[in-house]
Short mmCIF file of C-alpha atoms in Angstrom, two decimals:
data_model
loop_
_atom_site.label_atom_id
_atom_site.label_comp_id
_atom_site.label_asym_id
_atom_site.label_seq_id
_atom_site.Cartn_x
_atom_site.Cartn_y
_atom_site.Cartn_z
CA UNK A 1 -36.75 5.24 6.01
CA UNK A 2 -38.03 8.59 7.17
CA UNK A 3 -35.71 11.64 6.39
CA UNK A 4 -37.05 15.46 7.22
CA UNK A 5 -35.45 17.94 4.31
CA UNK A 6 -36.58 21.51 4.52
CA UNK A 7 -39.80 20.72 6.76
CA UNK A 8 -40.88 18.17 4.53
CA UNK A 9 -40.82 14.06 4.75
CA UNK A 10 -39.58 12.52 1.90
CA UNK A 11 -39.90 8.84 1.68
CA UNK A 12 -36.64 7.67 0.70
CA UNK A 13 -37.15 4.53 -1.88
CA UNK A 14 -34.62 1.07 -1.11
CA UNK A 15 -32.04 1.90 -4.15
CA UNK A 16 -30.79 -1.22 -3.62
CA UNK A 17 -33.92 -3.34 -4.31
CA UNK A 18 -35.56 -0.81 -6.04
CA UNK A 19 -34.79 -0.77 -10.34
CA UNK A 20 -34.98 2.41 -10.94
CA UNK A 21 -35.23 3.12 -14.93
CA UNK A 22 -34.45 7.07 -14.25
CA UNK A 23 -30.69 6.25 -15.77
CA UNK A 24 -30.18 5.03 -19.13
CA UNK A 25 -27.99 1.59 -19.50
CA UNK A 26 -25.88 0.82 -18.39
CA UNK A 27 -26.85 2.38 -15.34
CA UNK A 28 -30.05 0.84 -14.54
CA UNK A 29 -31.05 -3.06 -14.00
CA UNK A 30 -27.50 -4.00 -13.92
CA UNK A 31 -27.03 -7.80 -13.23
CA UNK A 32 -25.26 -9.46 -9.98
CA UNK A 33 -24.15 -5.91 -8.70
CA UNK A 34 -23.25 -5.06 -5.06
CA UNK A 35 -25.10 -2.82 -3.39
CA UNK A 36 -25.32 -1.07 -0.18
CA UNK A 37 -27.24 1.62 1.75
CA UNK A 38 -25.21 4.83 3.29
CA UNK A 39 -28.76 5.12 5.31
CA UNK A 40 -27.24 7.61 7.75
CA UNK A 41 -27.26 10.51 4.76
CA UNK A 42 -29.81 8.39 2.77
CA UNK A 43 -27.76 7.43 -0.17
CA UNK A 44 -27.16 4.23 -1.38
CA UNK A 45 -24.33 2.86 -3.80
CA UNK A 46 -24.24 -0.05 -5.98
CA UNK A 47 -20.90 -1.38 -7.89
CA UNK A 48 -20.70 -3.66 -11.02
CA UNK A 49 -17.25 -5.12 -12.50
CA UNK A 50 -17.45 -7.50 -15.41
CA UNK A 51 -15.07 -9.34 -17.31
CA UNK A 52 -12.78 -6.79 -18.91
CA UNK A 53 -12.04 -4.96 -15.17
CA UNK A 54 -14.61 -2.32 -16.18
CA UNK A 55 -16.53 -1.28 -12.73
CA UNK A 56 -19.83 0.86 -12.97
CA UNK A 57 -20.87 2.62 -10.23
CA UNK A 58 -24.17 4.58 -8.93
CA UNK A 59 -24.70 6.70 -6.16
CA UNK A 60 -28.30 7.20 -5.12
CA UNK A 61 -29.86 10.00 -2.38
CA UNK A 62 -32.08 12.09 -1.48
CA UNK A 63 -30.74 15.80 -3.41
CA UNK A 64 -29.73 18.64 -0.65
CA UNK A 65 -28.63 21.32 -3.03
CA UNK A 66 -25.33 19.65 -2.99
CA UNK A 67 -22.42 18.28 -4.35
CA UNK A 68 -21.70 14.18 -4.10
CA UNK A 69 -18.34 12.11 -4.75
CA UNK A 70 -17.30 8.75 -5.30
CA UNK A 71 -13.28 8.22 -4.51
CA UNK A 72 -11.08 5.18 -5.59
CA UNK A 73 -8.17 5.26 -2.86
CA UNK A 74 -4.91 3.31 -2.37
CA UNK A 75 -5.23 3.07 1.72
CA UNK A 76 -8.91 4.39 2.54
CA UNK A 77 -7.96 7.75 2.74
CA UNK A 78 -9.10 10.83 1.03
CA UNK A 79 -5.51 11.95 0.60
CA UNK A 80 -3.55 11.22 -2.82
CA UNK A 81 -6.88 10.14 -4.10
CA UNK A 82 -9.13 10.64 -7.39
CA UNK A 83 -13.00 11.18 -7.08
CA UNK A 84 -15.87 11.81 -9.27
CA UNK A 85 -17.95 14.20 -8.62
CA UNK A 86 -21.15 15.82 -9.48
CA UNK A 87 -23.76 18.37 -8.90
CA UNK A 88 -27.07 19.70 -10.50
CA UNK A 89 -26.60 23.65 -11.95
CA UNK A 90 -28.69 26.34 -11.39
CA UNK A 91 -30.93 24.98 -13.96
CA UNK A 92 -31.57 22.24 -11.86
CA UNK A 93 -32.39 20.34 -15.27
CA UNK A 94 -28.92 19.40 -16.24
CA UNK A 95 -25.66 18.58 -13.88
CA UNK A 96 -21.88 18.24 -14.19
CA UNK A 97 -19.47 15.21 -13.46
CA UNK A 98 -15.97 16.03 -13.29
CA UNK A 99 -12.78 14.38 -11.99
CA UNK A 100 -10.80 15.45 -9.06
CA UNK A 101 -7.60 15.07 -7.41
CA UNK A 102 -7.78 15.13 -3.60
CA UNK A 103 -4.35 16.55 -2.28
CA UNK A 104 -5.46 17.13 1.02
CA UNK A 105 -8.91 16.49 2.97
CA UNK A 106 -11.42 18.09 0.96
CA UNK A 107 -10.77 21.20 2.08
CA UNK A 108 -11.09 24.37 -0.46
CA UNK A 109 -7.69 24.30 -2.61
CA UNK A 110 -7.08 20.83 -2.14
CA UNK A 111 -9.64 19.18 -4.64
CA UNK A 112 -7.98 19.94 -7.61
CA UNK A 113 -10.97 19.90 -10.75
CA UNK A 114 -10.32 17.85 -13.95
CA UNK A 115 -7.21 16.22 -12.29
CA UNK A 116 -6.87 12.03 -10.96
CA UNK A 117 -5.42 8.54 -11.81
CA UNK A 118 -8.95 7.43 -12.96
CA UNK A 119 -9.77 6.22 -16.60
CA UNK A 120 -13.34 6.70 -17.82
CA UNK A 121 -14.52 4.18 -20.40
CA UNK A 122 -16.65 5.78 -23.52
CA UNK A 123 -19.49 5.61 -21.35
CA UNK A 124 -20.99 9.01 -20.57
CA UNK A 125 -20.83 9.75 -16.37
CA UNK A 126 -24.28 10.75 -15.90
CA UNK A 127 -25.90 12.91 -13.16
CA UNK A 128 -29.81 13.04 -12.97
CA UNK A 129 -32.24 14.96 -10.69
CA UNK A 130 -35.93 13.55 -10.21
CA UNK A 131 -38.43 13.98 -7.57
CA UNK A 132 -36.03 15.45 -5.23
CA UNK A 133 -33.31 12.31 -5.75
CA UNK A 134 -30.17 12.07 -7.57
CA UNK A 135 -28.63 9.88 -9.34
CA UNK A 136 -25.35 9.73 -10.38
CA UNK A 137 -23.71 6.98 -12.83
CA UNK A 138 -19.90 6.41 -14.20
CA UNK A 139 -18.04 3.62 -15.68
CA UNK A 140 -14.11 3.27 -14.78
CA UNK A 141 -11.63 0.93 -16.83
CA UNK A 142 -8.61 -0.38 -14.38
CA UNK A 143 -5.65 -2.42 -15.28
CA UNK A 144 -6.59 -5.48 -13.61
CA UNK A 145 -9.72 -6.88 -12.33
CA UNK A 146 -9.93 -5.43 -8.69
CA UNK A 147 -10.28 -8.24 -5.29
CA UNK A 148 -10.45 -5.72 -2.80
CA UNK A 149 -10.72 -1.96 -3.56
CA UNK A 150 -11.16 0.69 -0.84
CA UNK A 151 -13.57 3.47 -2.10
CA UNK A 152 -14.61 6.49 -0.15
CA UNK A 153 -18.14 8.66 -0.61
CA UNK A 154 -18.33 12.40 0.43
CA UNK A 155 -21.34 14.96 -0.07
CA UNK A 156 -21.21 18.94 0.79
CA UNK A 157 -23.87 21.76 1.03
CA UNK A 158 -23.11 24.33 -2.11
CA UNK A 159 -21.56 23.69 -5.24
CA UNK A 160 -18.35 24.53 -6.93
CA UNK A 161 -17.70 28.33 -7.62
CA UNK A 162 -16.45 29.58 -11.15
CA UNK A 163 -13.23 28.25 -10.98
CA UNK A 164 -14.81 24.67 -9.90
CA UNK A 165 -13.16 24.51 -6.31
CA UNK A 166 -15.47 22.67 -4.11
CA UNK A 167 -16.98 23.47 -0.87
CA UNK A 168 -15.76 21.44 2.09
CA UNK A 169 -17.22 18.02 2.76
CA UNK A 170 -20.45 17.73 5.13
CA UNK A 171 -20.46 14.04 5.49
CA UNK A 172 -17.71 11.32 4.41
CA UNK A 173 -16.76 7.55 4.87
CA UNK A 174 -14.85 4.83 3.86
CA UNK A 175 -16.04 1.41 2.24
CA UNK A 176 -13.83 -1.42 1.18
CA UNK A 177 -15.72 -3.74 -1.75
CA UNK A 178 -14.28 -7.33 -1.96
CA UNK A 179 -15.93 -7.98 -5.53
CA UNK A 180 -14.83 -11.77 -5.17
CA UNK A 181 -17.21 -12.15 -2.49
CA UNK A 182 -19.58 -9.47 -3.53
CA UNK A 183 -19.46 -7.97 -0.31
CA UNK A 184 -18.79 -4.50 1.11
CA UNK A 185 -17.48 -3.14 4.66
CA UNK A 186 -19.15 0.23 5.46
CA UNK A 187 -17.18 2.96 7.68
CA UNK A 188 -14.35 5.78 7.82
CA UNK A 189 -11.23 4.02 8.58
CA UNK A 190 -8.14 6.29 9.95
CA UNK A 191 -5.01 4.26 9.50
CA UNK A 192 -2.30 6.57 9.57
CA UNK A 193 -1.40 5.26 12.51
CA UNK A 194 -1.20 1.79 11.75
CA UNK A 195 0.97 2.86 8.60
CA UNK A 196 3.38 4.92 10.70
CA UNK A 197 4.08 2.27 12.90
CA UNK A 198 4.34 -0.51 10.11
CA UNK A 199 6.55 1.49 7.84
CA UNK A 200 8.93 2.42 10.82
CA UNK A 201 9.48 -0.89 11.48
CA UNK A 202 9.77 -2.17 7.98
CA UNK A 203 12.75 0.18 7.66
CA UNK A 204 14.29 -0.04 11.28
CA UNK A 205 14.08 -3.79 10.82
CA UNK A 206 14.93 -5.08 7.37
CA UNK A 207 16.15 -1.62 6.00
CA UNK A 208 18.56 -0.71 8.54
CA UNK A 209 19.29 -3.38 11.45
CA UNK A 210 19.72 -6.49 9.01
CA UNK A 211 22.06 -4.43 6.03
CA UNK A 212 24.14 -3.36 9.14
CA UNK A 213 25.21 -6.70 10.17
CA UNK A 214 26.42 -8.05 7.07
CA UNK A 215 29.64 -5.86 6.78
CA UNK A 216 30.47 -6.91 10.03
CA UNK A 217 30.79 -10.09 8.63
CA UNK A 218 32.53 -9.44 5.90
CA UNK A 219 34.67 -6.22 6.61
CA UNK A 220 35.69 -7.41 10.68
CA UNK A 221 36.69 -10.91 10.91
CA UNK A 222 40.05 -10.42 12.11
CA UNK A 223 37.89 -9.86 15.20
CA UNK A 224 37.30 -13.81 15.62
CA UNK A 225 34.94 -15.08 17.46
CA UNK A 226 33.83 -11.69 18.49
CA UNK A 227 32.47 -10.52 14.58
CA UNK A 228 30.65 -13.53 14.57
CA UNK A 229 28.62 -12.94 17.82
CA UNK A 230 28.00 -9.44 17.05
CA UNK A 231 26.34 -10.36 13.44
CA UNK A 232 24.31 -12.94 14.79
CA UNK A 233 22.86 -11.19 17.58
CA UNK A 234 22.03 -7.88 15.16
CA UNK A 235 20.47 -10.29 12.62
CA UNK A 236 18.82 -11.84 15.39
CA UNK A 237 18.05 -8.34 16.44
CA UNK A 238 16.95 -7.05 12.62
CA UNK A 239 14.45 -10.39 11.76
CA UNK A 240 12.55 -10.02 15.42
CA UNK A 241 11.52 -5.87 14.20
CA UNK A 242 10.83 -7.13 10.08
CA UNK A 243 8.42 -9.78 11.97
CA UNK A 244 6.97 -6.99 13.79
CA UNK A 245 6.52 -5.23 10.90
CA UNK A 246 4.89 -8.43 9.28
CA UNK A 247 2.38 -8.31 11.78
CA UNK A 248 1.48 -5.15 12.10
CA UNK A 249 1.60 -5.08 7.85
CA UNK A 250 -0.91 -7.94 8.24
CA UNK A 251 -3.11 -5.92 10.63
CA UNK A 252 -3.40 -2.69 8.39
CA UNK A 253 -3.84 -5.37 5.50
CA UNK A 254 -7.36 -6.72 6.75
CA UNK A 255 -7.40 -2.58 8.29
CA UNK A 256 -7.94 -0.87 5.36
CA UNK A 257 -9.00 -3.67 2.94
CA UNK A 258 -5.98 -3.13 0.80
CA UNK A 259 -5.26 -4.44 -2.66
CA UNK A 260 -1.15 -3.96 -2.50
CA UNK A 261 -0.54 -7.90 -3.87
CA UNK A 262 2.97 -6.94 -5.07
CA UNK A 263 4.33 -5.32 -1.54
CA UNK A 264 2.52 -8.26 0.11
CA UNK A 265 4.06 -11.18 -1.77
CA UNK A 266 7.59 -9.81 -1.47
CA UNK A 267 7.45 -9.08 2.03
CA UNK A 268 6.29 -12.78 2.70
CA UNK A 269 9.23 -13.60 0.66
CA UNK A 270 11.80 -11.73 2.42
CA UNK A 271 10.21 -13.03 5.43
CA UNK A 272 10.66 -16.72 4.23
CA UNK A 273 14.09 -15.60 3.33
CA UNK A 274 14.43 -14.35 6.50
CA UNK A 275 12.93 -18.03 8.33
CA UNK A 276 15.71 -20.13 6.37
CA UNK A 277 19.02 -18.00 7.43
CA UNK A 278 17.82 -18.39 11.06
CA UNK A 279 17.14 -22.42 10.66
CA UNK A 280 20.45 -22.35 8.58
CA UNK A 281 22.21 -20.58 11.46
CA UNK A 282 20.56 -23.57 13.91
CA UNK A 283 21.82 -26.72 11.99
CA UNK A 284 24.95 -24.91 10.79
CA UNK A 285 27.27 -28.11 9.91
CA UNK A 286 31.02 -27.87 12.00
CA UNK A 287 33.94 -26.43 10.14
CA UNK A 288 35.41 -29.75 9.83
CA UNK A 289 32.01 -30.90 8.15
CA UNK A 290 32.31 -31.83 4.46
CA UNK A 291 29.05 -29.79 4.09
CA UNK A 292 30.11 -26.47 5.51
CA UNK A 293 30.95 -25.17 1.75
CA UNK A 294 27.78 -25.29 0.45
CA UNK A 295 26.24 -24.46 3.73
CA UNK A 296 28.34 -21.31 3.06
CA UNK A 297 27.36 -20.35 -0.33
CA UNK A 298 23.76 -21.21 0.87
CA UNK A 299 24.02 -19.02 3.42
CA UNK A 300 25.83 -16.36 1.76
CA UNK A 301 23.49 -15.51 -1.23
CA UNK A 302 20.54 -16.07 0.65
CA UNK A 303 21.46 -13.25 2.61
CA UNK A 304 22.71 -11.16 -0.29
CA UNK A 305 18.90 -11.99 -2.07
CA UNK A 306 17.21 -10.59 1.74
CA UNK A 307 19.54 -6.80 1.54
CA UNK A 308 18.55 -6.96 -1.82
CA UNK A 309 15.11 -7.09 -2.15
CA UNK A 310 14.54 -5.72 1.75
CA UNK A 311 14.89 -2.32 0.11
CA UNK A 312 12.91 -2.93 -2.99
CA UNK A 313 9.55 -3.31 -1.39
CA UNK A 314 10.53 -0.95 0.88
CA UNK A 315 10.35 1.42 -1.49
CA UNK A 316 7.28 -0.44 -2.77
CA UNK A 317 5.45 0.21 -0.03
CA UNK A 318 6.47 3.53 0.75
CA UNK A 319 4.85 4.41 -2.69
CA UNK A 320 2.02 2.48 -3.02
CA UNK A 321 0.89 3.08 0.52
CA UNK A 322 1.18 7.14 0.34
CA UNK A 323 4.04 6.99 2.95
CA UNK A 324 5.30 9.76 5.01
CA UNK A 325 7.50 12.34 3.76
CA UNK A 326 9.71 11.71 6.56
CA UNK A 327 9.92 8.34 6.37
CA UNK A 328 10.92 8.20 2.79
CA UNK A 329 13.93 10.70 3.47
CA UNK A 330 15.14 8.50 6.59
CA UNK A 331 14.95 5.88 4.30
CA UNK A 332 16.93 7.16 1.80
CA UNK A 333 19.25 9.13 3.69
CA UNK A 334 20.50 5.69 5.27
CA UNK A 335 20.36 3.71 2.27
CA UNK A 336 23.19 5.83 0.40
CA UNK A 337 24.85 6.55 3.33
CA UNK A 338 24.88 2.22 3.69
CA UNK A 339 25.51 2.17 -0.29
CA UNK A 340 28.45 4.88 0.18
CA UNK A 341 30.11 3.18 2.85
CA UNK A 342 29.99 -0.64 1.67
CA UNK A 343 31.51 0.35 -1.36
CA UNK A 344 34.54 2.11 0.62
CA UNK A 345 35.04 -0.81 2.47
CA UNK A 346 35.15 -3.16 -0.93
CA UNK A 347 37.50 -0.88 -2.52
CA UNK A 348 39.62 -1.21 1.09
CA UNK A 349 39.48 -4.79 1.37
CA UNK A 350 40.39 -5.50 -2.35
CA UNK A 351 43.39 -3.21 -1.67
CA UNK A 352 44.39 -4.96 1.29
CA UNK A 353 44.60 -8.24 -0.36
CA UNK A 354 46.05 -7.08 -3.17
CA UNK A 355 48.79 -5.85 -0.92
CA UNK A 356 48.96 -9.63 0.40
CA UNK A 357 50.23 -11.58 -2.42
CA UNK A 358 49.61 -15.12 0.12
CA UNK A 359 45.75 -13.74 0.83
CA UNK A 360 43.08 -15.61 -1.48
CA UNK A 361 40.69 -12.78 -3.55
CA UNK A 362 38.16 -15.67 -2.50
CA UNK A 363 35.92 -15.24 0.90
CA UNK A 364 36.35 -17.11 3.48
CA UNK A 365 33.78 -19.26 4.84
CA UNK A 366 31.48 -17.92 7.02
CA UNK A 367 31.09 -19.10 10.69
CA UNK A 368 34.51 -20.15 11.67
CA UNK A 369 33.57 -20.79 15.06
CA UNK A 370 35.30 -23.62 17.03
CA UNK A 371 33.77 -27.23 16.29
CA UNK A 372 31.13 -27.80 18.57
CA UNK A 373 31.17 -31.11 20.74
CA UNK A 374 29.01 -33.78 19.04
#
């Protein structure tokens, strides 16, 4: 590849077939690593993870006067992440790596220097300058051996002032690396959209719509056979938007490349949850049926488990995934204000009954519709 720099032509080797033996190990040579050209600013990165979830990495390019990154993000975005980055000094012998925060998009005061979530191992990071290319080298330690890790690379003209603020990006992009099948999937990804719309119905669905039905079964049935319609029909209501939000959750998933296995699992759980209350509610047994007590309790605590954990990876996901400011106080606005007013209704129920010396303290049963005809 061909790249004009300064009115010059500057053959621009294949780092990724090319050994280069510029770095020192364990930069150089390294065995079964994944590698792949960012030919449209002629850089090329390579990543390495080994047993102990210790990943090298080594960006490779042709040297512009400039400063280059390497990011490890949540979602593929630049905010809320931590980069590396480096750039040659005026001695153009000897460079800097440091580690920044990225609050915002790269702009002046929003890389914050010697800030980030990222763990260097005792391995020097590295920056070298030779025959007009630089290399840069760093080893990270993570908690876990990574599947799927979105990583971003950015590269701007200048390099930091004094106080180590860098100048604003030239070029940037996304890539995703799925280290278990050594691949990676080049290109800037904007998701916020996808997010927005999968956290909004996340919390319409199984945050607000399916906690507001069950006091309507358990605060209103003196309003026989009408409380039982109107809790079926908002569950019915509440499960359609969560599956929406499974969907669209499953979308920004295979989106972004994400590596959120904790927020994943429990949604699917909820979701399967979710799938038994509605076949429950389709074979429910007749309230003359010798079955209908357990059929109750069944039904009961599976639904208890669902507003229980419905919030939990709500919450989850709201932090893991960078959420929305917005969306978090929504979120917790209704929560307390659901958490405030379940508990007044408790305390008025228990006083009721206490009031009825003939009432059972005991529920009871759920679904006391009229026997259907066999």
């Amino acid at each position: 590849m061909l790249v004009g720099m300064m009115q010059q032509t500057i053959l621009v080797p294949n780092f990724c077939t090319t050994n280069s033996n510029v770095l020192l190990p364990p930069y150089h040579d390294i065995p079964k690593s994944i590698c792949s050209t960012l030919d449209w600013h002629g850089y090329s990165i390579s990543f390495y993870q080994d047993n102990d979830a210790i990943v090298t990495v080594v960006l490779t390019g042709i040297h512009e006067n400039n400063w280059i990154s390497v990011g490890v993000s949540r979602d593929g975005m630049m905010v809320g992440s931590s980069a590396v980055v480096g750039w040659m000094n005026n001695d153009g012998k000897s460079g800097t790596v440091k580690q920044y925060f990225l609050s915002g998009r790269m702009t002046s005061e929003e890389g914050i220097p010697d800030r980030g979530d990222l763990k260097f191992t005792n391995v020097t990071p590295t920056i070298v300058l030779k025959d007009k290319i630089i290399y840069m080298g760093f080893q990270l330690q993570f908690p876990q051996r990574l599947n799927r890790q979105p990583f971003l690379f950015a590269c701007g003209l200048g390099k930091p002032a004094e106080n180590n603020i860098l100048p604003k990006h030239k070029y940037r992009s996304s890539l995703a690396v799925d280290f278990s099948r050594g691949a990676i999937y080049l290109g800037f990804v904007d998701s916020t959209s996808v997010k927005l719309t999968h956290g909004i119905l996340a919390i319409t669905g199984w945050g607000i719509i399916i906690p507001f039905g069950v006091p309507i079964a358990r605060y209103f049935r003196q309003y026989e056979p009408l409380w039982y319609y109107l809790h079926s029909s908002v569950q019915f209501v509440g499960f359609f938007v969560g599956l929406a939000a499974v969907a669209v959750g499953r979308t920004l998933y295979d989106l972004i490349h994400a590596d959120f296995n904790y927020h994943r699992v429990l949604g699917f759980t909820i979701l399967a949850l979710s799938v038994l209350q509605i076949c429950q509610f389709i074979v429910r047994p007749s309230s003359s049926s010798k079955t209908q007590g357990y059929w109750n309790k069944i039904h009961h605590w599976v639904g208890r488990l669902v507003i229980v954990l419905a919030p939990v990876n709500i919450f989850l996901g709201l932090y893991k995934g960078n959420g929305a400011r917005g969306l978090m106080i929504t979120f917790l606005c209704f929560f307390f204000t659901f958490l405030f007013i379940s508990i007044y209704l408790e305390i008025r129920l228990l006083l009721q009954k206490k009031r009825e010396p003939n009432t059972k303290l005991t529920e009871p049963p759920l679904f006391q519709v009229p026997p259907r005809n066999s």
